[in-house]
Short mmCIF file of C-alpha atoms and ligand atoms in Angstrom, two decimals:
data_model
loop_
_atom_site.label_atom_id
_atom_site.label_comp_id
_atom_site.label_asym_id
_atom_site.label_seq_id
_atom_site.Cartn_x
_atom_site.Cartn_y
_atom_site.Cartn_z
CA UNK A 1 151.97 31.42 -120.54
CA UNK A 2 154.72 33.79 -118.99
CA UNK A 3 156.88 36.09 -121.08
CA UNK A 4 159.42 33.93 -120.18
CA UNK A 5 158.28 30.40 -120.93
CA UNK A 6 159.91 28.43 -123.96
CA UNK A 7 158.13 26.12 -125.80
CA UNK A 8 160.48 22.99 -126.16
CA UNK A 9 159.85 21.23 -129.55
CA UNK A 10 161.61 18.09 -129.50
CA UNK A 11 162.56 16.70 -132.71
CA UNK A 12 164.69 13.61 -132.04
CA UNK A 13 162.02 11.43 -133.64
CA UNK A 14 161.93 13.25 -136.86
CA UNK A 15 165.10 15.37 -137.71
CA UNK A 16 167.21 13.26 -135.26
CA UNK A 17 165.82 9.83 -136.96
CA UNK A 18 166.93 11.16 -140.05
CA UNK A 19 170.91 11.03 -139.28
CA UNK A 20 172.72 8.07 -140.17
CA UNK A 21 172.43 5.15 -137.86
CA UNK A 22 169.41 6.69 -135.66
CA UNK A 23 166.36 5.23 -137.37
CA UNK A 24 163.94 3.96 -135.01
CA UNK A 25 160.96 1.36 -135.46
CA UNK A 26 157.35 2.07 -134.24
CA UNK A 27 158.03 0.51 -131.04
CA UNK A 28 161.03 2.19 -130.21
CA UNK A 29 159.76 5.53 -131.26
CA UNK A 30 156.61 5.07 -128.97
CA UNK A 31 158.90 4.37 -126.14
CA UNK A 32 161.12 7.24 -126.38
CA UNK A 33 157.98 9.62 -126.96
CA UNK A 34 156.82 8.24 -123.98
CA UNK A 35 160.12 9.15 -121.83
CA UNK A 36 160.14 12.73 -123.82
CA UNK A 37 156.54 13.07 -122.23
CA UNK A 38 158.13 12.26 -118.60
CA UNK A 39 161.03 14.88 -119.73
CA UNK A 40 158.40 17.48 -119.92
CA UNK A 41 158.87 18.64 -123.50
CA UNK A 42 155.63 20.74 -125.10
CA UNK A 43 155.71 19.49 -128.36
CA UNK A 44 156.95 15.83 -130.01
CA UNK A 45 157.75 15.85 -133.72
CA UNK A 46 156.85 12.00 -134.19
CA UNK A 47 158.02 11.77 -137.57
CA UNK A 48 157.42 12.70 -141.43
CA UNK A 49 154.10 10.56 -142.21
CA UNK A 50 154.32 10.70 -145.87
CA UNK A 51 157.57 9.53 -146.10
CA UNK A 52 156.93 5.54 -145.25
CA UNK A 53 154.23 3.65 -143.78
CA UNK A 54 156.65 3.29 -140.85
CA UNK A 55 156.75 6.91 -140.12
CA UNK A 56 152.92 6.88 -140.51
CA UNK A 57 152.35 4.44 -138.01
CA UNK A 58 154.91 5.71 -135.68
CA UNK A 59 153.21 9.30 -135.89
CA UNK A 60 149.79 7.60 -135.49
CA UNK A 61 150.60 5.73 -132.48
CA UNK A 62 152.74 8.48 -130.52
CA UNK A 63 149.04 10.78 -131.14
CA UNK A 64 146.84 7.88 -130.03
CA UNK A 65 148.90 7.16 -126.78
CA UNK A 66 151.06 10.10 -125.54
CA UNK A 67 148.35 12.60 -124.82
CA UNK A 68 150.00 15.39 -122.91
CA UNK A 69 152.41 17.23 -124.92
CA UNK A 70 151.28 18.46 -128.45
CA UNK A 71 152.04 15.75 -131.42
CA UNK A 72 153.50 17.34 -134.40
CA UNK A 73 153.83 15.37 -138.08
CA UNK A 74 155.93 16.99 -140.65
CA UNK A 75 154.65 17.91 -144.28
CA UNK A 76 155.40 19.59 -147.34
CA UNK A 77 153.27 21.92 -149.05
CA UNK A 78 151.83 19.31 -151.24
CA UNK A 79 148.31 18.52 -150.58
CA UNK A 80 149.01 14.31 -150.41
CA UNK A 81 151.36 15.16 -147.45
CA UNK A 82 149.23 17.51 -145.38
CA UNK A 83 146.25 14.70 -145.73
CA UNK A 84 148.61 12.38 -145.08
CA UNK A 85 149.71 14.26 -142.02
CA UNK A 86 146.59 14.93 -140.89
CA UNK A 87 145.39 11.28 -141.09
CA UNK A 88 148.11 9.99 -139.00
CA UNK A 89 147.53 12.92 -136.39
CA UNK A 90 143.84 13.31 -136.20
CA UNK A 91 143.67 10.95 -133.28
CA UNK A 92 145.94 13.02 -131.03
CA UNK A 93 144.74 15.09 -127.82
CA UNK A 94 146.53 18.32 -129.22
CA UNK A 95 147.49 17.63 -132.97
CA UNK A 96 149.93 20.12 -134.89
CA UNK A 97 150.93 20.00 -138.64
CA UNK A 98 154.26 21.31 -139.53
CA UNK A 99 154.61 22.33 -143.11
CA UNK A 100 157.74 23.57 -144.51
CA UNK A 101 159.15 25.05 -147.85
CA UNK A 102 162.56 26.42 -148.98
CA UNK A 103 162.60 30.06 -149.29
CA UNK A 104 166.62 30.19 -150.37
CA UNK A 105 167.43 30.89 -153.90
CA UNK A 106 169.50 27.78 -154.12
CA UNK A 107 166.89 25.83 -153.03
CA UNK A 108 164.42 27.13 -155.19
CA UNK A 109 166.19 27.03 -158.15
CA UNK A 110 168.57 24.02 -158.09
CA UNK A 111 166.24 21.64 -156.05
CA UNK A 112 162.56 22.36 -156.19
CA UNK A 113 162.75 24.47 -159.53
CA UNK A 114 160.30 26.79 -158.83
CA UNK A 115 159.94 30.81 -158.61
CA UNK A 116 159.39 32.96 -155.92
CA UNK A 117 156.25 33.42 -156.30
CA UNK A 118 155.20 29.92 -157.14
CA UNK A 119 156.56 29.62 -153.47
CA UNK A 120 154.32 32.25 -151.97
CA UNK A 121 151.24 30.61 -153.82
CA UNK A 122 152.24 26.92 -152.30
CA UNK A 123 152.92 28.05 -148.79
CA UNK A 124 149.57 29.88 -148.74
CA UNK A 125 147.35 27.23 -150.35
CA UNK A 126 149.11 24.34 -148.03
CA UNK A 127 148.66 26.82 -144.60
CA UNK A 128 145.12 27.27 -145.66
CA UNK A 129 144.79 23.53 -146.71
CA UNK A 130 146.04 22.48 -143.14
CA UNK A 131 144.01 24.81 -141.23
CA UNK A 132 141.25 23.16 -142.65
CA UNK A 133 142.00 20.12 -140.40
CA UNK A 134 143.85 21.73 -137.51
CA UNK A 135 144.11 24.97 -135.37
CA UNK A 136 147.67 24.63 -135.05
CA UNK A 137 149.66 24.90 -138.00
CA UNK A 138 153.49 25.46 -137.85
CA UNK A 139 155.24 26.86 -140.86
CA UNK A 140 159.31 26.39 -141.54
CA UNK A 141 160.94 28.45 -144.34
CA UNK A 142 163.51 25.78 -144.92
CA UNK A 143 166.91 27.24 -145.23
CA UNK A 144 165.73 30.83 -144.03
CA UNK A 145 169.19 31.79 -142.76
CA UNK A 146 170.58 32.05 -146.46
CA UNK A 147 167.24 33.42 -147.78
CA UNK A 148 167.15 36.84 -148.99
CA UNK A 149 165.82 38.79 -146.06
CA UNK A 150 163.38 40.54 -148.26
CA UNK A 151 161.98 37.28 -149.41
CA UNK A 152 161.99 35.45 -146.21
CA UNK A 153 159.74 38.26 -144.78
CA UNK A 154 157.29 37.80 -147.65
CA UNK A 155 157.19 34.31 -147.12
CA UNK A 156 156.75 34.59 -143.41
CA UNK A 157 154.10 37.23 -143.97
CA UNK A 158 152.14 34.79 -146.20
CA UNK A 159 152.27 32.21 -143.78
CA UNK A 160 150.91 34.07 -141.17
CA UNK A 161 148.36 35.73 -142.98
CA UNK A 162 147.20 32.33 -144.35
CA UNK A 163 146.78 31.26 -140.56
CA UNK A 164 150.36 29.73 -139.49
CA UNK A 165 150.32 29.80 -135.71
CA UNK A 166 153.87 29.30 -135.15
CA UNK A 167 156.45 30.50 -137.45
CA UNK A 168 160.20 28.42 -137.25
CA UNK A 169 163.22 29.71 -138.53
CA UNK A 170 165.44 26.88 -139.36
CA UNK A 171 168.95 27.62 -139.71
CA UNK A 172 168.96 24.49 -142.04
CA UNK A 173 172.65 23.95 -142.72
CA UNK A 174 174.33 25.75 -139.56
CA UNK A 175 175.42 28.58 -141.50
CA UNK A 176 174.11 31.57 -138.97
CA UNK A 177 176.11 33.17 -136.26
CA UNK A 178 174.56 34.33 -133.13
CA UNK A 179 174.72 37.99 -133.56
CA UNK A 180 173.35 37.43 -137.49
CA UNK A 181 170.74 35.31 -136.26
CA UNK A 182 169.34 37.82 -133.55
CA UNK A 183 169.14 40.00 -136.28
CA UNK A 184 167.15 37.83 -138.40
CA UNK A 185 164.78 37.33 -135.43
CA UNK A 186 164.68 40.92 -134.52
CA UNK A 187 164.27 42.01 -138.14
CA UNK A 188 161.04 39.30 -138.95
CA UNK A 189 159.54 40.78 -135.57
CA UNK A 190 159.56 44.35 -136.87
CA UNK A 191 158.77 43.80 -140.94
CA UNK A 192 156.13 40.95 -140.61
CA UNK A 193 152.41 42.21 -140.03
CA UNK A 194 150.71 40.18 -137.24
CA UNK A 195 153.71 37.90 -136.42
CA UNK A 196 153.04 39.52 -132.54
CA UNK A 197 150.09 36.97 -132.51
CA UNK A 198 152.07 33.85 -133.37
CA UNK A 199 154.82 32.14 -131.26
CA UNK A 200 158.53 32.53 -133.29
CA UNK A 201 160.62 29.64 -133.16
CA UNK A 202 164.21 28.32 -134.14
CA UNK A 203 165.54 25.46 -135.49
CA UNK A 204 169.44 25.20 -135.39
CA UNK A 205 171.59 22.63 -137.01
CA UNK A 206 175.31 22.43 -135.83
CA UNK A 207 177.66 22.10 -138.62
CA UNK A 208 179.72 24.75 -137.13
CA UNK A 209 179.07 24.15 -133.16
CA UNK A 210 176.85 27.07 -132.99
CA UNK A 211 173.07 25.63 -132.52
CA UNK A 212 172.95 26.10 -128.99
CA UNK A 213 174.76 29.55 -129.16
CA UNK A 214 172.19 30.78 -131.94
CA UNK A 215 169.26 29.37 -130.27
CA UNK A 216 169.79 31.01 -127.09
CA UNK A 217 170.65 34.23 -129.25
CA UNK A 218 167.49 34.11 -131.07
CA UNK A 219 165.68 33.64 -127.79
CA UNK A 220 167.14 37.02 -126.80
CA UNK A 221 165.59 38.82 -129.83
CA UNK A 222 161.94 37.31 -128.90
CA UNK A 223 161.78 33.62 -130.11
CA UNK A 224 159.88 31.62 -128.05
CA UNK A 225 160.25 28.02 -129.03
CA UNK A 226 163.06 25.68 -129.58
CA UNK A 227 163.60 23.02 -131.42
CA UNK A 228 166.05 20.54 -130.35
CA UNK A 229 167.34 16.86 -129.86
CA UNK A 230 168.32 14.94 -127.36
CA UNK A 231 171.91 14.19 -127.36
CA UNK A 232 171.87 16.82 -130.20
CA UNK A 233 171.23 13.98 -132.75
CA UNK A 234 170.20 15.17 -136.57
CA UNK A 235 171.20 15.65 -139.83
CA UNK A 236 174.90 16.09 -140.31
CA UNK A 237 176.51 17.67 -137.24
CA UNK A 238 173.05 17.30 -135.72
CA UNK A 239 170.39 19.83 -133.82
CA UNK A 240 170.50 21.80 -131.32
CA UNK A 241 171.02 19.78 -128.00
CA UNK A 242 167.73 19.88 -125.85
CA UNK A 243 170.09 18.97 -122.79
CA UNK A 244 172.62 22.20 -123.52
CA UNK A 245 169.52 24.75 -123.98
CA UNK A 246 167.90 23.47 -121.08
CA UNK A 247 170.95 23.31 -118.56
CA UNK A 248 172.16 26.95 -120.19
CA UNK A 249 168.87 28.35 -119.15
CA UNK A 250 169.23 26.95 -115.60
CA UNK A 251 172.90 27.37 -114.76
CA UNK A 252 173.09 30.74 -116.34
CA UNK A 253 169.54 31.87 -115.31
CA UNK A 254 171.38 35.06 -114.25
CA UNK A 255 171.79 35.72 -118.25
CA UNK A 256 169.37 33.67 -119.87
CA UNK A 257 166.25 34.31 -117.88
CA UNK A 258 163.94 32.06 -119.62
CA UNK A 259 162.00 28.52 -118.03
CA UNK A 260 160.86 25.24 -119.61
CA UNK A 261 158.76 22.51 -118.46
CA UNK A 262 161.71 20.03 -118.51
CA UNK A 263 162.50 17.76 -115.41
CA UNK A 264 165.93 18.19 -115.39
CA UNK A 265 166.28 15.11 -113.59
CA UNK A 266 165.15 13.07 -116.58
CA UNK A 267 167.62 14.28 -118.71
CA UNK A 268 170.25 11.51 -118.22
CA UNK A 269 167.61 8.97 -118.44
CA UNK A 270 166.12 10.21 -121.80
CA UNK A 271 170.05 10.50 -123.17
CA UNK A 272 170.79 7.16 -122.03
CA UNK A 273 167.56 5.37 -123.34
CA UNK A 274 168.35 7.14 -126.82
CA UNK A 275 172.00 5.71 -126.86
CA UNK A 276 170.33 2.46 -126.46
CA UNK A 277 167.87 2.75 -128.71
CA UNK A 278 170.04 4.13 -131.45
CA UNK A 279 173.73 3.13 -132.56
CA UNK A 280 175.58 5.28 -130.78
CA UNK A 281 176.31 6.92 -127.62
CA UNK A 282 177.19 10.50 -127.23
CA UNK A 283 180.74 11.33 -127.69
CA UNK A 284 182.54 11.07 -124.32
CA UNK A 285 183.10 14.80 -123.93
CA UNK A 286 179.17 15.84 -125.26
CA UNK A 287 178.52 18.48 -122.75
CA UNK A 288 175.79 17.34 -119.82
CA UNK A 289 175.10 13.70 -121.01
CA UNK A 290 178.82 12.50 -122.36
CA UNK A 291 180.46 9.85 -120.05
CA UNK A 292 183.11 11.98 -119.10
CA UNK A 293 181.00 15.33 -118.19
CA UNK A 294 181.49 14.71 -114.85
CA UNK A 295 184.69 12.91 -114.75
CA UNK A 296 187.89 13.82 -113.20
CA UNK A 297 191.24 12.60 -114.05
CA UNK A 298 193.52 15.41 -113.23
CA UNK A 299 195.37 15.33 -109.80
CA UNK A 300 194.72 19.16 -109.33
CA UNK A 301 191.18 19.06 -110.31
CA UNK A 302 190.49 15.57 -108.16
CA UNK A 303 191.60 17.36 -105.32
CA UNK A 304 189.21 20.40 -106.05
CA UNK A 305 186.23 18.13 -106.25
CA UNK A 306 186.96 15.97 -103.54
CA UNK A 307 187.13 19.10 -101.14
CA UNK A 308 184.23 20.68 -102.86
CA UNK A 309 182.65 19.55 -106.07
CA UNK A 310 181.81 23.19 -107.41
CA UNK A 311 185.38 23.78 -107.30
CA UNK A 312 185.08 22.11 -111.11
CA UNK A 313 181.50 21.46 -111.62
CA UNK A 314 179.25 24.01 -112.46
CA UNK A 315 175.82 21.87 -111.94
CA UNK A 316 175.52 18.67 -109.97
CA UNK A 317 175.06 15.31 -111.47
CA UNK A 318 172.06 14.86 -109.45
CA UNK A 319 170.39 17.81 -111.59
CA UNK A 320 170.11 15.84 -114.32
CA UNK A 321 169.57 12.43 -112.67
CA UNK A 322 173.13 11.31 -113.54
CA UNK A 323 175.10 8.74 -111.32
CA UNK A 324 177.77 11.04 -109.05
CA UNK A 325 181.11 12.11 -110.81
CA UNK A 326 183.53 9.99 -111.42
CA UNK A 327 187.39 9.99 -110.28
CA UNK A 328 189.10 8.50 -112.78
CA UNK A 329 192.37 7.24 -112.11
CA UNK A 330 195.02 7.82 -115.27
CA UNK A 331 198.55 9.43 -115.43
CA UNK A 332 197.40 12.90 -114.47
CA UNK A 333 195.79 11.71 -110.90
CA UNK A 334 197.45 12.59 -107.58
CA UNK A 335 197.82 11.03 -103.93
CA UNK A 336 194.83 12.01 -102.89
CA UNK A 337 192.85 10.38 -105.43
CA UNK A 338 194.91 6.98 -105.40
CA UNK A 339 194.32 6.86 -101.62
CA UNK A 340 190.65 7.73 -101.91
CA UNK A 341 190.55 4.83 -104.04
CA UNK A 342 192.10 2.36 -102.26
CA UNK A 343 190.02 3.35 -99.12
CA UNK A 344 186.75 2.62 -101.34
CA UNK A 345 188.30 -0.78 -102.10
CA UNK A 346 188.98 -1.50 -98.54
CA UNK A 347 192.80 -0.91 -98.28
CA UNK A 348 194.06 1.75 -96.29
CA UNK A 349 197.23 3.23 -97.78
CA UNK A 350 199.27 6.00 -96.28
CA UNK A 351 202.55 7.31 -95.83
CA UNK A 352 205.63 6.03 -97.45
CA UNK A 353 203.65 3.31 -98.37
CA UNK A 354 201.38 5.51 -100.52
CA UNK A 355 204.60 7.26 -101.99
CA UNK A 356 206.00 3.85 -103.32
CA UNK A 357 202.42 2.49 -104.69
CA UNK A 358 202.18 5.94 -106.15
CA UNK A 359 205.30 5.66 -108.00
CA UNK A 360 204.05 2.18 -109.52
CA UNK A 361 200.77 3.55 -110.27
CA UNK A 362 201.94 6.66 -112.42
CA UNK A 363 204.72 4.55 -114.40
CA UNK A 364 201.70 2.09 -115.12
CA UNK A 365 199.58 5.19 -116.01
CA UNK A 366 202.20 6.40 -118.51
CA UNK A 367 201.75 2.78 -120.61
CA UNK A 368 197.83 2.27 -120.11
CA UNK A 369 195.21 4.00 -121.01
CA UNK A 370 192.57 2.74 -118.52
CA UNK A 371 193.61 1.63 -115.03
CA UNK A 372 191.36 -0.96 -113.45
CA UNK A 373 190.37 -1.61 -109.89
CA UNK A 374 192.65 -5.05 -110.34
CA UNK A 375 195.54 -3.11 -111.53
CA UNK A 376 195.95 -1.04 -108.48
CA UNK A 377 195.39 -4.10 -106.28
CA UNK A 378 198.40 -5.34 -108.14
CA UNK A 379 200.08 -2.89 -107.44
CA UNK A 380 200.25 -3.15 -103.53
CA UNK A 381 202.64 -5.03 -101.68
CA UNK A 382 202.10 -8.96 -101.82
CA UNK A 383 201.32 -9.01 -98.09
CA UNK A 384 198.82 -6.68 -98.44
CA UNK A 385 196.63 -7.77 -101.39
CA UNK A 386 196.01 -11.38 -101.18
CA UNK A 387 193.46 -11.53 -98.62
CA UNK A 388 191.49 -8.53 -100.22
CA UNK A 389 191.61 -9.93 -103.80
CA UNK A 390 189.46 -12.79 -102.97
CA UNK A 391 186.82 -10.60 -102.72
CA UNK A 392 187.03 -10.13 -106.71
CA UNK A 393 186.09 -6.64 -106.95
CA UNK A 394 186.92 -5.33 -110.69
CA UNK A 395 185.42 -2.73 -113.20
CA UNK A 396 186.68 0.61 -113.86
CA UNK A 397 189.07 2.43 -111.30
CA UNK A 398 186.82 5.28 -109.69
O1 KIV X 1 166.39 22.09 -140.79
C1 KIV X 1 165.37 22.24 -141.54
O2 KIV X 1 165.40 23.15 -142.22
C2 KIV X 1 164.39 21.33 -141.10
C3 KIV X 1 162.79 21.84 -141.39
C4 KIV X 1 162.06 20.58 -142.06
C5 KIV X 1 162.11 22.54 -139.84
O3 KIV X 1 164.39 20.41 -140.32
ZN1 ZN X 2 166.42 20.11 -139.53
#
């Protein structure tokens, strides 16, 4: 693999599924996994097999059917977790066991109630056990960014020495900032013996809205796997959004000279499939895939976009497989966009007639949040509107 090729590890079906409103049936996970394969991700984390019978069945079904990407299953350091993960994964074409154990003092003392030495012993024996099953083993020191750095290095060293092939550094609670995260990744590369022989991965949560920025900073420091989810779903404020990472690399390749195997044109379909599967769609102003990501309501913007979309769009909707941009008519819209919409509806409205209709339109837009095509037709003089209304056009303006 080239030095700039980044492995995309999708955890929509595991971390994403852990968020409220996101649980999925085996059939739903399988359908999404097929789409993730089409999207071109390198690794699909299909679930946490010991967590439930359903999760076990989902990981097993994905492992059996989805053959190109690696399929990962999550496990704690307990032997029964690792055995269960392997049982679910064993028929995969390319299985990966992903083991995690917290390394921050707050997690060790308050949650796990074990000492640092106990943690090191657990890491060593868990990875040795997993390697007995599978050549591809990932280790995550949970809450890495709040762990004492010297101890984090010891934990990672124990994992590398025991045979982990990927070391994932999670910002579990979305606490770090880009500069600090870059230093953590750089520091690990300096301090841990043999780390040059493993892939360094990052897994960032979005509690401060920095998940993607932190992920990109880590790539600059030498990480070569990104863990992410479609639409950024995941615990609390979510995980780094796959579509944002991938499109940042594409649109700003001049500053972020990395490549992935993701097919940009499948991003929108994947986002929509996920939204139909879980309880919610991405927020309208969500970068890349939100309903407003390519919508323009303000008159100056509409004029610019109608002249040349690049005035206000840094990527085309087609580049992510989305339908074309939307010119939305609202109180900030101008005459250009209004006349264009009328033309699309089959009415030629120009000159003084357009001035009059535009006055009625802005008054209506002050009162209403959404303006529909019927509203626009109703603003036309009666003599003009009657025949066309029979055509019964409806739906949102734009
Ligand atoms: O956020 C986290 O620390 C995790 C690990 C299991 C990787 O999801
Ligand atoms: Zn996570």
